Amino acid sequence: MYVNRMFCVFIPWSMQIPTFECAFQYSECYFRFKENFHYEGDVVIGAFFPLHTFYTANKIAYGNVVNYYKDFYLKYKFNNYQFVLALVFAIEEINKNPHLLSNISLGFHVYNVPYTEKNTLMSTLIWLTGQRNFMPNYNCRMNRMSAAALTGTSWATSAQIGTLLQLYKFPQVREITLTFGPSDPILSDRGQFSSLYQMAPNDTTLSLAMVSLMFHFNWSWVGLLLIDDHKGTHILSHLRDEMDRSKICLALVEMIPVTWTSFSYNFWKNLKKIQESLANVFIIYGDIDSLQGLMDNLGQQLITWKVWIMNSQWDSTKQADYFLLDSFHGSLIFSHHHKESFEFSNFIRKVNPYKYPEDPYLPKLWYALFNCSFSKIDCQLLENCQPNASLELFPTTIIDMSMSEESYNIYTSVYAVAHTLQEMSLQQCQMQSHLKGEKMVFFPWQLHHFLRKIHEGDHMSLEWKWRFIEEYDILNFWNFPKGLRLKVKVGTFSLNAPQGEQLSLSEHMIQWPTKFTQIPQSACYTSCWPGFRKATQKGRAVCCYDCIPCLDNEISNETDVDQCVKCPETHFPNTEKNNCLQKSMSFLEYNDHLGMVLITIALCFSALTLAVLGVFVKYRDTPIVKANNRTLSYILLMTLVVCFLCSLLFIGHPNTTTCLMQQTTFGIVFTVALSTVLAKVITVVMAFKVTTPGKITRWLMVSRAPNYVIPICTLIQIVLCGIYLGTSPPFLDQDPYSEHDHILIVCNKGSDVVFHCILGYLCFLALGSCVMAFFSRNLPDTFNESKLLSFSMQVFLCVWVTFLPVYHSTKGKVMVAMQVSSILASSAGILGFIFAPKCYIILLRPDQNSLHHIRNTAYSRRNKPL
């Protein structure tokens, strides 16, 4: 009898690259095939690989749909067949090497490891005893020298086989176990597994590598899907520590049940939580077998808006292949770095059933993928095969031409055994004992001593070697359109690299999930754009922030900054607060509108004052000019011209000279003006007092004593200004704070006390003049100007009393403009109130500016009835 055609799930080329999931219905012909693969040698290595699984008719094969025919089904894991190829490649390479085990040949026995503890232990006992109906502690193959057992891929399988081999206390059967699966801390327990060696590198820096990747892309809100066992708990602790150091928070943590089929029939109740989470990045950690159920369910949901970061290269052939999209497209996989082997790829190209007729798996591959048929005479013979068929023609999901991480561990394990035997052989030759012809005699337990001492380059294969290898390849899973299934190296992580250079990425090569058109963001907050900073939300995780604008004079020119940065004093933030701009120098310029207005006013009033002076000089002999001491009037008018012009010192670019002159010139000139007004008031008062004979006032009037008021008062002000300039003079200064976008060039007053003394002295003179003028306002005289002097002084006081609070509450141009305006206003008040009425009479009412008019006015005042 011969086997019926097997059933394969096939996706045609029109949609995507074809993939295969094959299950075989057993018949008598298929039972003739040996399940195990043997290659004899002087020393044999036992290999236990998960290659196929049995199913009964009342079950559906895991991960695909299978038609039911009779009683039994066989599910092949074709992608695991590379384990066998790596073993054969290493054995042949060693046997051909004249410098390694030149007189000893290596062989192997390959056994399938199903996903049940019973069948795993059964395969191990068959290898130990050499019989299916075995009897414990009896070996029917005493002529076979077994060196070690290779186990994997899960730690559970290794622990089961290691524990079984550990039970044998007889030296001749106590085997060494080498596990090529992921490293596990439990298997490192020498007290429990003294004969077991892990060939895979440790994952001590995996958490640091993953967190470095997240930190690089600013992923601060991350979810964890971990296998619910001791390894998951261990990596969770390490991830938490590394995340805390990098300020990365956990959005959620889900522990996945260890039972690998637990997700096959029960939809995961927390799947919706993952789909709706704000975290766009999830770490999936666990071994291939334990996570397969989870991966199937995630794949069926078409979750194309999450980035999955994984440590395992899962079996991607098991996902449903009826969509162009794939949930895992764009995933990032951390794989231990190992050298590429081009010789291994060439070896795979040449493998075929005719070259290795003892291999029971190659005929099945050719039968499944090259439309071969089994011979009716002998089930192992193939007919009608495609010419030049090669494993190279298989899709990478079936047989990958590049050596996988597990295959590299198998390759290294075989070399570890070979070098151990080489060391033992050399020692035995030196001791010249226990030799039988050219064959080596040893017990498996003797290998332990040599196995721990091996240290030969890439073939240093003990646990000690991998503690110092801290390098990962970062692979990007490309699967769009679905079926492409490429794992492309896009970066590395090396702990031995300099700080800051440990993570190396080629970002332009990374393909992200189809939902994203750029680098995905994963945070529990909206990114804080430049101009904003992060502020921790009360009662939430430290990674959750609000975005608040930067304060005045602060900027942030990056996204998601913790603190804004202050601009230098010479710069100011722009409106968006994402850049510092150079401040421009600011002062009251001549070409400013305000400066031009003030200059125009000053010049106009100066010209007007000169015109008034001209009028007074022209009509100097008229009564109205002569009546009020025309000399004092000339002095006052000329002083007012200087007062108007001194305001120009405050306009334009300040310098040291103008700073020294501004306040002193202002103080001295106004002192002359006010003392002149005071002299005029004294003159009026004395003019009426001199009519009384014998009074001393007559002598003062005749001696022109009021004229001495001007130099005396001015001298006092000059002394104050001298003290001012000698102790704390004004100086050129810059004010970068008063205005947002300007640096003010100002004249710093120096001593505020002396400055206010100068201003106070002026107010004192004005107040004295105002009081005396007020009391002399009713003195009889046709041209009595006491009232005019009183009004002018009141205006002066009002202007400068108002000036002080306004001056101290303003800065920059406005402050300077306020002082200039006060100078102009007070000067204009003196000019207007004192001289405007007189000019009106001189120019418009000349009839009143005559002796006849004066006599008539005096006569009318005397004859006025009481």
Short mmCIF file of N, CA and C in Angstrom, two decimals, residues 770-843:
data_model
loop_
_atom_site.label_atom_id
_atom_site.label_comp_id
_atom_site.label_asym_id
_atom_site.label_seq_id
_atom_site.Cartn_x
_atom_site.Cartn_y
_atom_site.Cartn_z
N CYS A 770 6.01 131.11 43.64
CA CYS A 770 4.54 131.04 43.58
C CYS A 770 3.92 131.68 44.81
N VAL A 771 4.50 131.43 45.99
CA VAL A 771 3.95 131.97 47.24
C VAL A 771 4.07 133.50 47.26
N MET A 772 5.26 134.01 46.90
CA MET A 772 5.46 135.45 46.92
C MET A 772 4.59 136.14 45.88
N ALA A 773 4.47 135.53 44.71
CA ALA A 773 3.63 136.12 43.68
C ALA A 773 2.17 136.11 44.08
N PHE A 774 1.77 135.05 44.81
CA PHE A 774 0.38 134.97 45.24
C PHE A 774 0.04 136.10 46.22
N PHE A 775 0.95 136.38 47.15
CA PHE A 775 0.67 137.43 48.14
C PHE A 775 0.77 138.84 47.55
N SER A 776 1.44 138.99 46.40
CA SER A 776 1.56 140.32 45.79
C SER A 776 0.61 140.51 44.62
N ARG A 777 -0.35 139.61 44.51
CA ARG A 777 -1.22 139.65 43.34
C ARG A 777 -2.15 140.86 43.34
N ASN A 778 -2.46 141.40 44.54
CA ASN A 778 -3.43 142.50 44.63
C ASN A 778 -2.77 143.87 44.77
N LEU A 779 -1.47 143.91 44.60
CA LEU A 779 -0.80 145.21 44.67
C LEU A 779 -1.24 146.07 43.49
N PRO A 780 -1.52 147.38 43.74
CA PRO A 780 -2.03 148.23 42.66
C PRO A 780 -0.92 148.62 41.69
N ASP A 781 -1.10 148.21 40.46
CA ASP A 781 -0.17 148.62 39.42
C ASP A 781 -0.79 148.24 38.08
N THR A 782 -0.62 149.09 37.16
CA THR A 782 -1.24 148.85 35.85
C THR A 782 -0.66 147.60 35.21
N PHE A 783 0.63 147.45 35.31
CA PHE A 783 1.29 146.29 34.68
C PHE A 783 1.83 145.32 35.72
N ASN A 784 1.12 145.14 36.80
CA ASN A 784 1.52 144.18 37.83
C ASN A 784 1.41 142.76 37.27
N GLU A 785 2.58 142.07 37.20
CA GLU A 785 2.58 140.71 36.61
C GLU A 785 2.63 139.62 37.68
N SER A 786 2.32 139.95 38.90
CA SER A 786 2.37 138.95 39.98
C SER A 786 1.45 137.78 39.72
N LYS A 787 0.25 138.11 39.24
CA LYS A 787 -0.70 137.01 38.95
C LYS A 787 -0.14 136.09 37.86
N LEU A 788 0.50 136.69 36.85
CA LEU A 788 1.05 135.88 35.76
C LEU A 788 2.19 135.01 36.26
N LEU A 789 3.02 135.57 37.10
CA LEU A 789 4.12 134.79 37.67
C LEU A 789 3.59 133.65 38.54
N SER A 790 2.53 133.94 39.31
CA SER A 790 1.92 132.92 40.16
C SER A 790 1.36 131.77 39.33
N PHE A 791 0.64 132.11 38.27
CA PHE A 791 0.09 131.05 37.41
C PHE A 791 1.18 130.21 36.75
N SER A 792 2.24 130.85 36.28
CA SER A 792 3.32 130.10 35.62
C SER A 792 4.00 129.13 36.58
N MET A 793 4.20 129.56 37.84
CA MET A 793 4.82 128.69 38.81
C MET A 793 3.90 127.52 39.21
N GLN A 794 2.60 127.81 39.26
CA GLN A 794 1.66 126.73 39.54
C GLN A 794 1.68 125.68 38.43
N VAL A 795 1.75 126.18 37.20
CA VAL A 795 1.85 125.21 36.08
C VAL A 795 3.15 124.40 36.20
N PHE A 796 4.24 125.07 36.52
CA PHE A 796 5.53 124.37 36.66
C PHE A 796 5.44 123.28 37.73
N LEU A 797 4.87 123.63 38.89
CA LEU A 797 4.75 122.64 39.97
C LEU A 797 3.87 121.48 39.56
N CYS A 798 2.76 121.78 38.93
CA CYS A 798 1.84 120.70 38.50
C CYS A 798 2.54 119.75 37.52
N VAL A 799 3.29 120.33 36.59
CA VAL A 799 3.97 119.49 35.59
C VAL A 799 4.96 118.56 36.26
N TRP A 800 5.80 119.06 37.15
CA TRP A 800 6.87 118.24 37.71
C TRP A 800 6.41 117.34 38.84
N VAL A 801 5.36 117.74 39.55
CA VAL A 801 4.79 116.81 40.54
C VAL A 801 4.13 115.63 39.84
N THR A 802 3.49 115.89 38.71
CA THR A 802 2.90 114.79 37.92
C THR A 802 3.98 113.94 37.27
N PHE A 803 5.08 114.57 36.91
CA PHE A 803 6.15 113.86 36.22
C PHE A 803 6.75 112.73 37.04
N LEU A 804 6.95 112.97 38.34
CA LEU A 804 7.69 112.00 39.16
C LEU A 804 7.07 110.61 39.17
N PRO A 805 5.79 110.42 39.50
CA PRO A 805 5.24 109.04 39.49
C PRO A 805 5.20 108.43 38.10
N VAL A 806 4.89 109.25 37.10
CA VAL A 806 4.85 108.70 35.74
C VAL A 806 6.24 108.30 35.29
N TYR A 807 7.24 109.09 35.63
CA TYR A 807 8.61 108.83 35.24
C TYR A 807 9.11 107.50 35.82
N HIS A 808 8.75 107.23 37.07
CA HIS A 808 9.21 106.02 37.72
C HIS A 808 8.41 104.78 37.32
N SER A 809 7.30 104.95 36.64
CA SER A 809 6.49 103.80 36.22
C SER A 809 6.68 103.46 34.75
N THR A 810 7.53 104.18 34.07
CA THR A 810 7.76 103.91 32.65
C THR A 810 9.23 103.58 32.43
N LYS A 811 9.50 102.99 31.24
CA LYS A 811 10.85 102.62 30.88
C LYS A 811 11.11 103.01 29.44
N GLY A 812 12.38 103.08 29.10
CA GLY A 812 12.79 103.23 27.72
C GLY A 812 12.41 104.56 27.11
N LYS A 813 11.92 104.48 25.88
CA LYS A 813 11.59 105.68 25.12
C LYS A 813 10.53 106.52 25.83
N VAL A 814 9.55 105.84 26.41
CA VAL A 814 8.45 106.57 27.06
C VAL A 814 8.97 107.38 28.23
N MET A 815 9.90 106.81 29.00
CA MET A 815 10.46 107.52 30.14
C MET A 815 11.20 108.78 29.68
N VAL A 816 12.01 108.62 28.63
CA VAL A 816 12.74 109.77 28.10
C VAL A 816 11.78 110.80 27.54
N ALA A 817 10.77 110.32 26.82
CA ALA A 817 9.79 111.24 26.23
C ALA A 817 9.03 111.99 27.31
N MET A 818 8.78 111.32 28.46
CA MET A 818 8.08 111.99 29.54
C MET A 818 8.90 113.15 30.09
N GLN A 819 10.22 112.95 30.26
CA GLN A 819 11.04 114.04 30.78
C GLN A 819 11.15 115.18 29.78
N VAL A 820 11.28 114.83 28.49
CA VAL A 820 11.34 115.87 27.47
C VAL A 820 10.04 116.66 27.43
N SER A 821 8.92 115.92 27.51
CA SER A 821 7.62 116.59 27.49
C SER A 821 7.44 117.50 28.70
N SER A 822 7.93 117.05 29.86
CA SER A 822 7.81 117.88 31.06
C SER A 822 8.66 119.15 30.92
N ILE A 823 9.86 119.00 30.35
CA ILE A 823 10.71 120.18 30.12
C ILE A 823 10.00 121.17 29.19
N LEU A 824 9.45 120.66 28.10
CA LEU A 824 8.77 121.53 27.14
C LEU A 824 7.52 122.15 27.72
N ALA A 825 6.75 121.33 28.48
CA ALA A 825 5.49 121.84 29.04
C ALA A 825 5.74 122.92 30.08
N SER A 826 6.70 122.68 30.98
CA SER A 826 6.97 123.69 32.02
C SER A 826 7.56 124.96 31.41
N SER A 827 8.42 124.80 30.41
CA SER A 827 8.99 125.98 29.76
C SER A 827 7.92 126.75 29.01
N ALA A 828 7.06 126.01 28.32
CA ALA A 828 5.98 126.66 27.59
C ALA A 828 5.01 127.35 28.54
N GLY A 829 4.78 126.77 29.73
CA GLY A 829 3.90 127.41 30.72
C GLY A 829 4.45 128.75 31.18
N ILE A 830 5.78 128.80 31.46
CA ILE A 830 6.40 130.06 31.86
C ILE A 830 6.30 131.08 30.74
N LEU A 831 6.61 130.61 29.51
CA LEU A 831 6.57 131.53 28.37
C LEU A 831 5.15 132.06 28.13
N GLY A 832 4.20 131.18 28.17
CA GLY A 832 2.85 131.56 27.84
C GLY A 832 2.20 132.46 28.88
N PHE A 833 2.29 132.07 30.17
CA PHE A 833 1.58 132.82 31.20
C PHE A 833 2.24 134.18 31.49
N ILE A 834 3.56 134.25 31.31
CA ILE A 834 4.23 135.52 31.64
C ILE A 834 4.24 136.48 30.44
N PHE A 835 4.53 135.95 29.26
CA PHE A 835 4.80 136.85 28.13
C PHE A 835 3.67 136.94 27.13
N ALA A 836 2.78 135.98 27.09
CA ALA A 836 1.70 136.06 26.11
C ALA A 836 0.81 137.29 26.33
N PRO A 837 0.36 137.60 27.56
CA PRO A 837 -0.47 138.80 27.75
C PRO A 837 0.26 140.09 27.35
N LYS A 838 1.54 140.17 27.62
CA LYS A 838 2.30 141.38 27.29
C LYS A 838 2.44 141.54 25.79
N CYS A 839 2.71 140.41 25.09
CA CYS A 839 2.81 140.48 23.64
C CYS A 839 1.47 140.86 23.02
N TYR A 840 0.41 140.43 23.65
CA TYR A 840 -0.94 140.78 23.16
C TYR A 840 -1.13 142.29 23.22
N ILE A 841 -0.73 142.91 24.34
CA ILE A 841 -0.89 144.36 24.47
C ILE A 841 0.05 145.09 23.53
N ILE A 842 1.30 144.61 23.45
CA ILE A 842 2.28 145.30 22.61
C ILE A 842 1.88 145.26 21.15
N LEU A 843 1.45 144.10 20.71
CA LEU A 843 1.21 143.92 19.28
C LEU A 843 -0.23 144.23 18.86
#
